[in-house]
Amino acid sequence: QAKAAGRNTLRFFDPDMQAAVTARALMEEDLRQGLQNNEFFLCYQPQVDVYGRMTGAEALLRWQHPRRGLVPPAEFIPLAEETGLILPIGHWVLSTACTQLLAWASSPEMAHLTLAVNVSARQFRHADFVEQVLAVLDHTGANPLKLKLELTESLLLDDVEDIIAKMTALKAHGVGFSLDDFGTGYSSLSYLKRLPLDQLKIDQSFVRDVLTDPDDAAIARTIVALAQSLRLDVIAEGVETGEQRDFLERNGCLAYQGYLFSRPLPLEAFERFQRGAEWEAQSSLPLQGEG
Ligand code: C2E
Ligand code: MG
Ligand code: MG
Ligand code: MG
């Protein structure tokens, strides 16, 4: 008992803190095990154009823990980043996504789809990042033009010359770049101008209240205008209602991702979703050679 040891003794044992440290250590060990035991899988969330046609998907990591059940990324990605486990996990995500891209390449309904993969700052910062991505593309045989890497603004705390060099090296092979959660981080406009990006992703926190909060509406419009003047594509994430989608369209944002179109889906459900959509689109066309 710290108190019993005398009034001048520093009280260092905090049971809450101790519990948190233990929980963290357990979770870290679980993450290691999880990777070994194949407990991770990817879900795919559709990205659609202004006609509602799917142009691509975002790969989102899921962890099916044997006891905890499905653990959302918000609960394990931060720890994976702190411990460095994001490096092997990120590699697994990238190679799984690229394997999927190659499989889709031979399917008429899927071949046109791009696949966006989230890359954490720690992963991108790794000295071998470029070589790792190129090796994965090489091993899997995926088309680099269909791969889009999602970076976040937290990356921009790093040496910007190094970031540009890495992005440029990958872009030379056809890989695309999107800036995720845009508007929530540290971007300065002068950096933004220099990064060889392809797309800005409007963060869902601005989309959520875009119809009711004039500030969010102004921010969403400003991001679209910024993307247009920098000649970048823009996509909105977290689109849940037709009204939000229509507001974004009226303001020049022509690509969307969100529950309005689909939740992130496990592979089979995602492929069924896309095949169903293609079939519907085909059957609504007038039949050729008749009438
Ligand atoms: P993010 O990259 O910004 O992904 C979008 C998140 O918004 C996903 O959460 C998605 O399920 C959710 N979302 C999509 N549409 C809607 C909507 O209409 N409404 C709402 N309320 N939410 C929507 P998720 O899958 O839980 O992922 C959370 C974050 O975890 C991701 O945010 C990303 O930062 C990170 N993450 C996920 N997978 C990976 C990965 O493979 N690697 C890394 N480094 N981070 C990942
Ligand atoms: Mg993302
Ligand atoms: Mg995001
Ligand atoms: Mg995020």
mmCIF file of C-alpha atoms and ligand atoms in Angstrom:
data_model
loop_
_atom_site.group_PDB
_atom_site.id
_atom_site.type_symbol
_atom_site.label_atom_id
_atom_site.label_comp_id
_atom_site.label_asym_id
_atom_site.label_seq_id
_atom_site.Cartn_x
_atom_site.Cartn_y
_atom_site.Cartn_z
ATOM 1 C CA GLN A 1 0.000 0.000 0.000
ATOM 2 C CA ALA A 2 1.591 3.265 -1.130
ATOM 3 C CA LYS A 3 -0.064 5.227 1.656
ATOM 4 C CA ALA A 4 1.258 2.964 4.399
ATOM 5 C CA ALA A 5 4.801 3.527 3.148
ATOM 6 C CA GLY A 6 4.738 7.120 4.413
ATOM 7 C CA ARG A 7 3.685 10.536 3.231
ATOM 8 C CA ASN A 8 6.824 11.265 1.258
ATOM 9 C CA THR A 9 6.634 8.133 -0.836
ATOM 10 C CA LEU A 10 5.701 8.714 -4.452
ATOM 11 C CA ARG A 11 2.551 6.815 -5.196
ATOM 12 C CA PHE A 12 3.317 5.055 -8.455
ATOM 13 C CA PHE A 13 0.903 2.178 -8.429
ATOM 14 C CA ASP A 14 -2.348 3.160 -10.084
ATOM 15 C CA PRO A 15 -4.596 0.115 -10.503
ATOM 16 C CA ASP A 16 -6.460 1.677 -13.456
ATOM 17 C CA MET A 17 -3.243 2.401 -15.255
ATOM 18 C CA GLN A 18 -1.947 -1.058 -14.460
ATOM 19 C CA ALA A 19 -5.107 -2.605 -15.893
ATOM 20 C CA ALA A 20 -4.736 -0.527 -19.054
ATOM 21 C CA VAL A 21 -1.104 -1.601 -19.466
ATOM 22 C CA THR A 22 -2.069 -5.241 -19.038
ATOM 23 C CA ALA A 23 -4.956 -4.961 -21.487
ATOM 24 C CA ARG A 24 -2.623 -3.395 -24.028
ATOM 25 C CA ALA A 25 -0.013 -6.103 -23.636
ATOM 26 C CA LEU A 26 -2.693 -8.761 -24.086
ATOM 27 C CA MET A 27 -4.070 -7.024 -27.153
ATOM 28 C CA GLU A 28 -0.587 -6.752 -28.650
ATOM 29 C CA GLU A 29 -0.020 -10.472 -28.175
ATOM 30 C CA ASP A 30 -3.476 -11.128 -29.640
ATOM 31 C CA LEU A 31 -2.614 -9.030 -32.688
ATOM 32 C CA ARG A 32 0.536 -11.089 -33.297
ATOM 33 C CA GLN A 33 -1.438 -14.307 -32.906
ATOM 34 C CA GLY A 34 -4.198 -12.968 -35.088
ATOM 35 C CA LEU A 35 -1.841 -12.343 -37.946
ATOM 36 C CA GLN A 36 -0.353 -15.821 -37.613
ATOM 37 C CA ASN A 37 -3.753 -17.483 -37.336
ATOM 38 C CA ASN A 38 -5.323 -15.731 -40.319
ATOM 39 C CA GLU A 39 -7.904 -13.863 -38.232
ATOM 40 C CA PHE A 40 -7.799 -10.801 -40.483
ATOM 41 C CA PHE A 41 -9.904 -10.340 -43.574
ATOM 42 C CA LEU A 42 -10.862 -7.506 -45.887
ATOM 43 C CA CYS A 43 -14.241 -5.980 -46.510
ATOM 44 C CA TYR A 44 -14.886 -4.018 -49.676
ATOM 45 C CA GLN A 45 -16.962 -0.842 -49.788
ATOM 46 C CA PRO A 46 -18.257 0.336 -53.184
ATOM 47 C CA GLN A 47 -17.295 3.724 -54.594
ATOM 48 C CA VAL A 48 -19.801 4.975 -57.138
ATOM 49 C CA ASP A 49 -19.978 7.655 -59.822
ATOM 50 C CA VAL A 50 -22.721 10.203 -60.408
ATOM 51 C CA TYR A 51 -24.842 7.540 -62.198
ATOM 52 C CA GLY A 52 -24.557 5.211 -59.210
ATOM 53 C CA ARG A 53 -22.274 2.847 -61.104
ATOM 54 C CA MET A 54 -19.485 1.245 -59.135
ATOM 55 C CA THR A 55 -16.079 2.431 -60.269
ATOM 56 C CA GLY A 56 -14.071 0.897 -57.454
ATOM 57 C CA ALA A 57 -13.945 -0.071 -53.821
ATOM 58 C CA GLU A 58 -12.062 0.639 -50.637
ATOM 59 C CA ALA A 59 -10.524 -2.317 -48.835
ATOM 60 C CA LEU A 60 -11.245 -2.116 -45.093
ATOM 61 C CA LEU A 61 -9.503 -4.346 -42.601
ATOM 62 C CA ARG A 62 -11.488 -6.560 -40.232
ATOM 63 C CA TRP A 63 -10.299 -8.686 -37.342
ATOM 64 C CA GLN A 64 -12.334 -11.729 -36.371
ATOM 65 C CA HIS A 65 -11.029 -12.406 -32.880
ATOM 66 C CA PRO A 66 -11.747 -15.912 -31.497
ATOM 67 C CA ARG A 67 -13.181 -14.563 -28.200
ATOM 68 C CA ARG A 68 -13.817 -10.854 -28.673
ATOM 69 C CA GLY A 69 -15.634 -11.348 -31.963
ATOM 70 C CA LEU A 70 -15.339 -8.750 -34.711
ATOM 71 C CA VAL A 71 -12.946 -5.991 -33.574
ATOM 72 C CA PRO A 72 -13.306 -2.684 -35.465
ATOM 73 C CA PRO A 73 -10.109 -1.105 -36.869
ATOM 74 C CA ALA A 74 -10.435 1.940 -34.601
ATOM 75 C CA GLU A 75 -9.746 -0.440 -31.693
ATOM 76 C CA PHE A 76 -6.615 -2.097 -33.028
ATOM 77 C CA ILE A 77 -5.018 0.062 -35.767
ATOM 78 C CA PRO A 78 -3.657 2.637 -33.270
ATOM 79 C CA LEU A 79 -1.997 -0.113 -31.206
ATOM 80 C CA ALA A 80 -0.713 -1.785 -34.368
ATOM 81 C CA GLU A 81 0.859 1.548 -35.320
ATOM 82 C CA GLU A 82 2.479 2.085 -31.921
ATOM 83 C CA THR A 83 3.932 -1.409 -31.763
ATOM 84 C CA GLY A 84 5.062 -1.543 -35.380
ATOM 85 C CA LEU A 85 2.747 -4.496 -36.062
ATOM 86 C CA ILE A 86 1.138 -2.297 -38.700
ATOM 87 C CA LEU A 87 4.128 -3.186 -40.908
ATOM 88 C CA PRO A 88 3.354 -6.912 -41.289
ATOM 89 C CA ILE A 89 -0.403 -6.220 -41.098
ATOM 90 C CA GLY A 90 -0.158 -3.524 -43.771
ATOM 91 C CA HIS A 91 1.847 -5.869 -45.950
ATOM 92 C CA TRP A 92 -0.838 -8.523 -45.575
ATOM 93 C CA VAL A 93 -3.544 -5.977 -46.516
ATOM 94 C CA LEU A 94 -1.635 -4.854 -49.576
ATOM 95 C CA SER A 95 -0.895 -8.337 -50.853
ATOM 96 C CA THR A 96 -4.454 -9.529 -50.188
ATOM 97 C CA ALA A 97 -5.861 -6.493 -52.016
ATOM 98 C CA CYS A 98 -3.520 -6.977 -54.974
ATOM 99 C CA THR A 99 -4.323 -10.689 -55.181
ATOM 100 C CA GLN A 100 -7.984 -9.677 -55.345
ATOM 101 C CA LEU A 101 -7.311 -7.138 -58.080
ATOM 102 C CA LEU A 102 -5.693 -9.827 -60.207
ATOM 103 C CA ALA A 103 -8.647 -12.179 -59.638
ATOM 104 C CA TRP A 104 -11.061 -9.431 -60.717
ATOM 105 C CA ALA A 105 -9.006 -8.690 -63.841
ATOM 106 C CA SER A 106 -10.419 -11.803 -65.536
ATOM 107 C CA SER A 107 -14.059 -11.114 -64.599
ATOM 108 C CA PRO A 108 -16.114 -8.965 -67.000
ATOM 109 C CA GLU A 109 -18.121 -7.344 -64.170
ATOM 110 C CA MET A 110 -15.142 -6.645 -61.939
ATOM 111 C CA ALA A 111 -12.219 -5.916 -64.261
ATOM 112 C CA HIS A 112 -12.780 -2.136 -64.394
ATOM 113 C CA LEU A 113 -12.800 -1.683 -60.602
ATOM 114 C CA THR A 114 -10.064 0.212 -58.791
ATOM 115 C CA LEU A 115 -9.151 -0.805 -55.260
ATOM 116 C CA ALA A 116 -8.178 1.722 -52.585
ATOM 117 C CA VAL A 117 -5.918 0.530 -49.771
ATOM 118 C CA ASN A 118 -5.314 2.461 -46.541
ATOM 119 C CA VAL A 119 -1.664 3.021 -45.753
ATOM 120 C CA SER A 120 -0.701 4.221 -42.276
ATOM 121 C CA ALA A 121 1.913 6.953 -41.904
ATOM 122 C CA ARG A 122 4.249 4.535 -40.157
ATOM 123 C CA GLN A 123 4.013 2.101 -43.041
ATOM 124 C CA PHE A 124 4.635 4.761 -45.692
ATOM 125 C CA ARG A 125 7.541 6.158 -43.641
ATOM 126 C CA HIS A 126 9.372 2.824 -43.741
ATOM 127 C CA ALA A 127 12.528 3.069 -45.858
ATOM 128 C CA ASP A 128 11.515 0.078 -47.996
ATOM 129 C CA PHE A 129 7.913 1.110 -48.606
ATOM 130 C CA VAL A 130 8.301 1.712 -52.345
ATOM 131 C CA GLU A 131 10.174 -1.557 -52.858
ATOM 132 C CA GLN A 132 7.540 -3.426 -50.827
ATOM 133 C CA VAL A 133 4.663 -2.135 -52.912
ATOM 134 C CA LEU A 134 6.491 -2.863 -56.157
ATOM 135 C CA ALA A 135 7.364 -6.367 -54.941
ATOM 136 C CA VAL A 136 3.722 -7.057 -54.038
ATOM 137 C CA LEU A 137 2.566 -5.803 -57.460
ATOM 138 C CA ASP A 138 5.204 -7.978 -59.078
ATOM 139 C CA HIS A 139 4.385 -11.125 -57.097
ATOM 140 C CA THR A 140 0.635 -10.831 -57.460
ATOM 141 C CA GLY A 141 0.581 -9.590 -61.049
ATOM 142 C CA ALA A 142 -2.012 -6.914 -60.185
ATOM 143 C CA ASN A 143 -2.368 -3.921 -62.495
ATOM 144 C CA PRO A 144 -0.790 -0.893 -60.726
ATOM 145 C CA LEU A 145 -3.240 1.396 -62.544
ATOM 146 C CA LYS A 146 -6.065 -0.162 -60.509
ATOM 147 C CA LEU A 147 -4.348 0.301 -57.153
ATOM 148 C CA LYS A 148 -4.994 3.472 -55.180
ATOM 149 C CA LEU A 149 -3.151 4.144 -51.934
ATOM 150 C CA GLU A 150 -4.978 6.218 -49.314
ATOM 151 C CA LEU A 151 -2.685 8.400 -47.250
ATOM 152 C CA THR A 152 -3.664 10.679 -44.376
ATOM 153 C CA GLU A 153 -2.534 14.168 -43.559
ATOM 154 C CA SER A 154 -0.654 12.912 -40.471
ATOM 155 C CA LEU A 155 2.014 11.862 -42.948
ATOM 156 C CA LEU A 156 2.708 15.490 -43.751
ATOM 157 C CA LEU A 157 4.527 15.940 -40.450
ATOM 158 C CA ASP A 158 7.384 14.077 -42.153
ATOM 159 C CA ASP A 159 10.003 15.322 -44.562
ATOM 160 C CA VAL A 160 7.949 16.398 -47.539
ATOM 161 C CA GLU A 161 10.771 15.823 -50.040
ATOM 162 C CA ASP A 162 10.920 12.194 -48.970
ATOM 163 C CA ILE A 163 7.147 11.817 -49.308
ATOM 164 C CA ILE A 164 7.199 13.316 -52.789
ATOM 165 C CA ALA A 165 10.081 11.069 -53.852
ATOM 166 C CA LYS A 166 8.243 7.935 -52.710
ATOM 167 C CA MET A 167 4.939 8.942 -54.282
ATOM 168 C CA THR A 168 6.661 9.872 -57.544
ATOM 169 C CA ALA A 169 8.464 6.519 -57.680
ATOM 170 C CA LEU A 170 5.179 4.620 -57.285
ATOM 171 C CA LYS A 171 3.271 6.908 -59.645
ATOM 172 C CA ALA A 172 5.865 6.127 -62.317
ATOM 173 C CA HIS A 173 4.503 2.561 -62.155
ATOM 174 C CA GLY A 174 0.894 3.742 -62.382
ATOM 175 C CA VAL A 175 -0.126 3.598 -58.712
ATOM 176 C CA GLY A 176 -2.633 6.303 -57.692
ATOM 177 C CA PHE A 177 -2.849 8.317 -54.460
ATOM 178 C CA SER A 178 -5.804 9.648 -52.512
ATOM 179 C CA LEU A 179 -5.656 11.894 -49.427
ATOM 180 C CA ASP A 180 -8.049 10.347 -46.897
ATOM 181 C CA ASP A 181 -10.040 12.180 -44.191
ATOM 182 C CA PHE A 182 -9.166 15.403 -45.939
ATOM 183 C CA GLY A 183 -9.726 18.546 -43.902
ATOM 184 C CA THR A 184 -9.269 16.951 -40.493
ATOM 185 C CA GLY A 185 -5.475 17.011 -40.384
ATOM 186 C CA TYR A 186 -2.411 19.094 -40.910
ATOM 187 C CA SER A 187 -2.297 19.859 -44.634
ATOM 188 C CA SER A 188 -0.895 23.170 -45.603
ATOM 189 C CA LEU A 189 -1.930 24.333 -49.023
ATOM 190 C CA SER A 190 1.677 24.679 -50.175
ATOM 191 C CA TYR A 191 2.310 20.978 -49.437
ATOM 192 C CA LEU A 192 -0.909 19.994 -51.071
ATOM 193 C CA LYS A 193 0.143 21.752 -54.260
ATOM 194 C CA ARG A 194 3.430 19.847 -54.364
ATOM 195 C CA LEU A 195 2.204 16.316 -53.608
ATOM 196 C CA PRO A 196 1.572 14.186 -56.702
ATOM 197 C CA LEU A 197 -1.947 13.260 -55.572
ATOM 198 C CA ASP A 198 -4.817 12.016 -57.726
ATOM 199 C CA GLN A 199 -7.731 12.490 -55.353
ATOM 200 C CA LEU A 200 -8.984 14.236 -52.220
ATOM 201 C CA LYS A 201 -11.417 12.379 -50.011
ATOM 202 C CA ILE A 202 -13.873 14.624 -48.161
ATOM 203 C CA ASP A 203 -13.976 13.384 -44.576
ATOM 204 C CA GLN A 204 -17.252 11.940 -43.360
ATOM 205 C CA SER A 205 -17.338 14.400 -40.450
ATOM 206 C CA PHE A 206 -18.120 17.169 -42.973
ATOM 207 C CA VAL A 207 -20.604 15.064 -44.943
ATOM 208 C CA ARG A 208 -22.640 14.045 -41.878
ATOM 209 C CA ASP A 209 -24.223 17.458 -41.245
ATOM 210 C CA VAL A 210 -23.694 18.974 -44.666
ATOM 211 C CA LEU A 211 -27.414 19.793 -44.960
ATOM 212 C CA THR A 212 -27.869 21.329 -41.528
ATOM 213 C CA ASP A 213 -24.538 22.868 -40.593
ATOM 214 C CA PRO A 214 -23.575 25.808 -42.828
ATOM 215 C CA ASP A 215 -19.936 25.480 -41.747
ATOM 216 C CA ASP A 216 -19.745 21.870 -42.902
ATOM 217 C CA ALA A 217 -21.466 22.816 -46.144
ATOM 218 C CA ALA A 218 -18.912 25.589 -46.688
ATOM 219 C CA ILE A 219 -16.013 23.222 -45.954
ATOM 220 C CA ALA A 220 -17.368 20.562 -48.327
ATOM 221 C CA ARG A 221 -17.778 23.166 -51.097
ATOM 222 C CA THR A 222 -14.306 24.536 -50.438
ATOM 223 C CA ILE A 223 -12.714 21.077 -50.677
ATOM 224 C CA VAL A 224 -14.463 20.476 -54.015
ATOM 225 C CA ALA A 225 -13.284 23.855 -55.311
ATOM 226 C CA LEU A 226 -9.762 23.180 -54.073
ATOM 227 C CA ALA A 227 -9.699 19.795 -55.807
ATOM 228 C CA GLN A 228 -10.943 21.386 -59.014
ATOM 229 C CA SER A 229 -8.320 24.106 -58.990
ATOM 230 C CA LEU A 230 -5.546 21.600 -58.259
ATOM 231 C CA ARG A 231 -7.003 19.319 -60.989
ATOM 232 C CA LEU A 232 -7.612 16.468 -58.536
ATOM 233 C CA ASP A 233 -10.533 14.070 -58.350
ATOM 234 C CA VAL A 234 -12.724 14.358 -55.300
ATOM 235 C CA ILE A 235 -14.823 11.729 -53.535
ATOM 236 C CA ALA A 236 -17.064 12.102 -50.499
ATOM 237 C CA GLU A 237 -17.072 9.418 -47.809
ATOM 238 C CA GLY A 238 -19.778 8.652 -45.283
ATOM 239 C CA VAL A 239 -22.649 9.474 -47.656
ATOM 240 C CA GLU A 240 -25.732 8.067 -45.938
ATOM 241 C CA THR A 241 -28.707 9.850 -47.514
ATOM 242 C CA GLY A 242 -29.873 10.829 -50.970
ATOM 243 C CA GLU A 243 -30.088 14.444 -49.797
ATOM 244 C CA GLN A 244 -26.417 14.472 -48.837
ATOM 245 C CA ARG A 245 -25.509 12.908 -52.174
ATOM 246 C CA ASP A 246 -27.582 15.465 -54.099
ATOM 247 C CA PHE A 247 -26.074 18.382 -52.201
ATOM 248 C CA LEU A 248 -22.601 17.079 -53.049
ATOM 249 C CA GLU A 249 -23.522 16.603 -56.708
ATOM 250 C CA ARG A 250 -24.935 20.133 -56.943
ATOM 251 C CA ASN A 251 -21.632 21.374 -55.574
ATOM 252 C CA GLY A 252 -19.497 19.480 -58.056
ATOM 253 C CA CYS A 253 -18.594 16.303 -56.160
ATOM 254 C CA LEU A 254 -19.359 13.419 -58.521
ATOM 255 C CA ALA A 255 -18.016 10.386 -56.661
ATOM 256 C CA TYR A 256 -19.394 8.899 -53.460
ATOM 257 C CA GLN A 257 -18.830 6.211 -50.870
ATOM 258 C CA GLY A 258 -21.143 5.450 -47.980
ATOM 259 C CA TYR A 259 -23.978 3.430 -46.497
ATOM 260 C CA LEU A 260 -26.422 4.985 -48.987
ATOM 261 C CA PHE A 261 -24.847 2.754 -51.631
ATOM 262 C CA SER A 262 -23.503 -0.068 -49.506
ATOM 263 C CA ARG A 263 -21.793 -0.894 -46.251
ATOM 264 C CA PRO A 264 -18.349 -2.482 -46.476
ATOM 265 C CA LEU A 265 -19.035 -6.088 -47.539
ATOM 266 C CA PRO A 266 -17.132 -9.360 -47.199
ATOM 267 C CA LEU A 267 -15.759 -10.527 -50.547
ATOM 268 C CA GLU A 268 -18.587 -12.846 -51.615
ATOM 269 C CA ALA A 269 -21.307 -10.339 -50.746
ATOM 270 C CA PHE A 270 -19.374 -7.580 -52.501
ATOM 271 C CA GLU A 271 -19.045 -9.610 -55.693
ATOM 272 C CA ARG A 272 -22.745 -10.539 -55.561
ATOM 273 C CA PHE A 273 -23.617 -6.867 -55.076
ATOM 274 C CA GLN A 274 -21.603 -5.850 -58.129
ATOM 275 C CA ARG A 275 -22.828 -8.722 -60.346
ATOM 276 C CA GLY A 276 -26.421 -7.893 -59.368
ATOM 277 C CA ALA A 277 -25.924 -4.229 -60.232
ATOM 278 C CA GLU A 278 -24.361 -5.098 -63.598
ATOM 279 C CA TRP A 279 -27.159 -7.522 -64.391
ATOM 280 C CA GLU A 280 -29.794 -4.909 -63.576
ATOM 281 C CA ALA A 281 -28.032 -2.318 -65.718
ATOM 282 C CA GLN A 282 -27.833 -4.766 -68.646
ATOM 283 C CA SER A 283 -31.439 -5.878 -68.437
ATOM 284 C CA SER A 284 -32.684 -2.291 -68.399
ATOM 285 C CA LEU A 285 -30.970 -1.602 -71.743
ATOM 286 C CA PRO A 286 -33.078 -2.060 -74.882
ATOM 287 C CA LEU A 287 -32.323 -5.448 -76.449
ATOM 288 C CA GLN A 288 -30.032 -5.203 -79.435
ATOM 289 C CA GLY A 289 -31.494 -6.108 -82.818
ATOM 290 C CA GLU A 290 -35.075 -5.896 -81.601
ATOM 291 C CA GLY A 291 -37.385 -2.944 -82.091
HETATM 292 P P1 C2E B 1 -11.296 5.379 -43.439
HETATM 293 O O1 C2E B 1 -10.180 4.914 -44.310
HETATM 294 O O2 C2E B 1 -11.623 6.814 -43.474
HETATM 295 O O3 C2E B 1 -12.524 4.453 -43.841
HETATM 296 C C1 C2E B 1 -13.851 4.886 -43.846
HETATM 297 C C2 C2E B 1 -14.582 4.404 -42.606
HETATM 298 O O4 C2E B 1 -15.900 4.920 -42.637
HETATM 299 C C3 C2E B 1 -14.735 2.886 -42.523
HETATM 300 O O5 C2E B 1 -14.713 2.555 -41.154
HETATM 301 C C4 C2E B 1 -16.131 2.668 -43.094
HETATM 302 O O6 C2E B 1 -16.723 1.464 -42.677
HETATM 303 C C5 C2E B 1 -16.845 3.866 -42.545
HETATM 304 N N1 C2E B 1 -17.995 4.250 -43.355
HETATM 305 C C6 C2E B 1 -18.187 4.069 -44.677
HETATM 306 N N2 C2E B 1 -19.361 4.592 -45.088
HETATM 307 C C7 C2E B 1 -19.938 5.135 -43.996
HETATM 308 C C8 C2E B 1 -21.192 5.824 -43.764
HETATM 309 O O7 C2E B 1 -21.989 6.064 -44.669
HETATM 310 N N3 C2E B 1 -21.436 6.249 -42.494
HETATM 311 C C9 C2E B 1 -20.554 6.002 -41.474
HETATM 312 N N4 C2E B 1 -20.903 6.436 -40.254
HETATM 313 N N5 C2E B 1 -19.372 5.360 -41.651
HETATM 314 C C10 C2E B 1 -19.073 4.921 -42.893
HETATM 315 P P2 C2E B 1 -13.878 1.317 -40.624
HETATM 316 O O8 C2E B 1 -13.945 0.195 -41.615
HETATM 317 O O9 C2E B 1 -14.300 1.059 -39.228
HETATM 318 O O10 C2E B 1 -12.397 1.860 -40.639
HETATM 319 C C11 C2E B 1 -12.015 2.922 -39.817
HETATM 320 C C12 C2E B 1 -10.643 3.425 -40.145
HETATM 321 O O11 C2E B 1 -9.653 2.416 -39.867
HETATM 322 C C13 C2E B 1 -10.439 3.750 -41.609
HETATM 323 O O12 C2E B 1 -10.987 5.013 -41.904
HETATM 324 C C14 C2E B 1 -8.928 3.715 -41.703
HETATM 325 O O13 C2E B 1 -8.377 4.914 -41.217
HETATM 326 C C15 C2E B 1 -8.588 2.594 -40.753
HETATM 327 N N6 C2E B 1 -8.356 1.365 -41.546
HETATM 328 C C16 C2E B 1 -9.243 0.468 -42.026
HETATM 329 N N7 C2E B 1 -8.614 -0.510 -42.714
HETATM 330 C C17 C2E B 1 -7.303 -0.201 -42.684
HETATM 331 C C18 C2E B 1 -6.105 -0.810 -43.228
HETATM 332 O O14 C2E B 1 -6.140 -1.845 -43.927
HETATM 333 N N8 C2E B 1 -4.908 -0.205 -42.957
HETATM 334 C C19 C2E B 1 -4.827 0.951 -42.211
HETATM 335 N N9 C2E B 1 -3.606 1.494 -42.017
HETATM 336 N N10 C2E B 1 -5.917 1.558 -41.713
HETATM 337 C C20 C2E B 1 -7.138 0.989 -41.949
HETATM 338 MG MG MG B 2 -9.673 5.212 -46.172
HETATM 339 MG MG MG B 3 -11.600 8.391 -44.460
HETATM 340 MG MG MG B 4 -10.067 7.477 -40.978
#
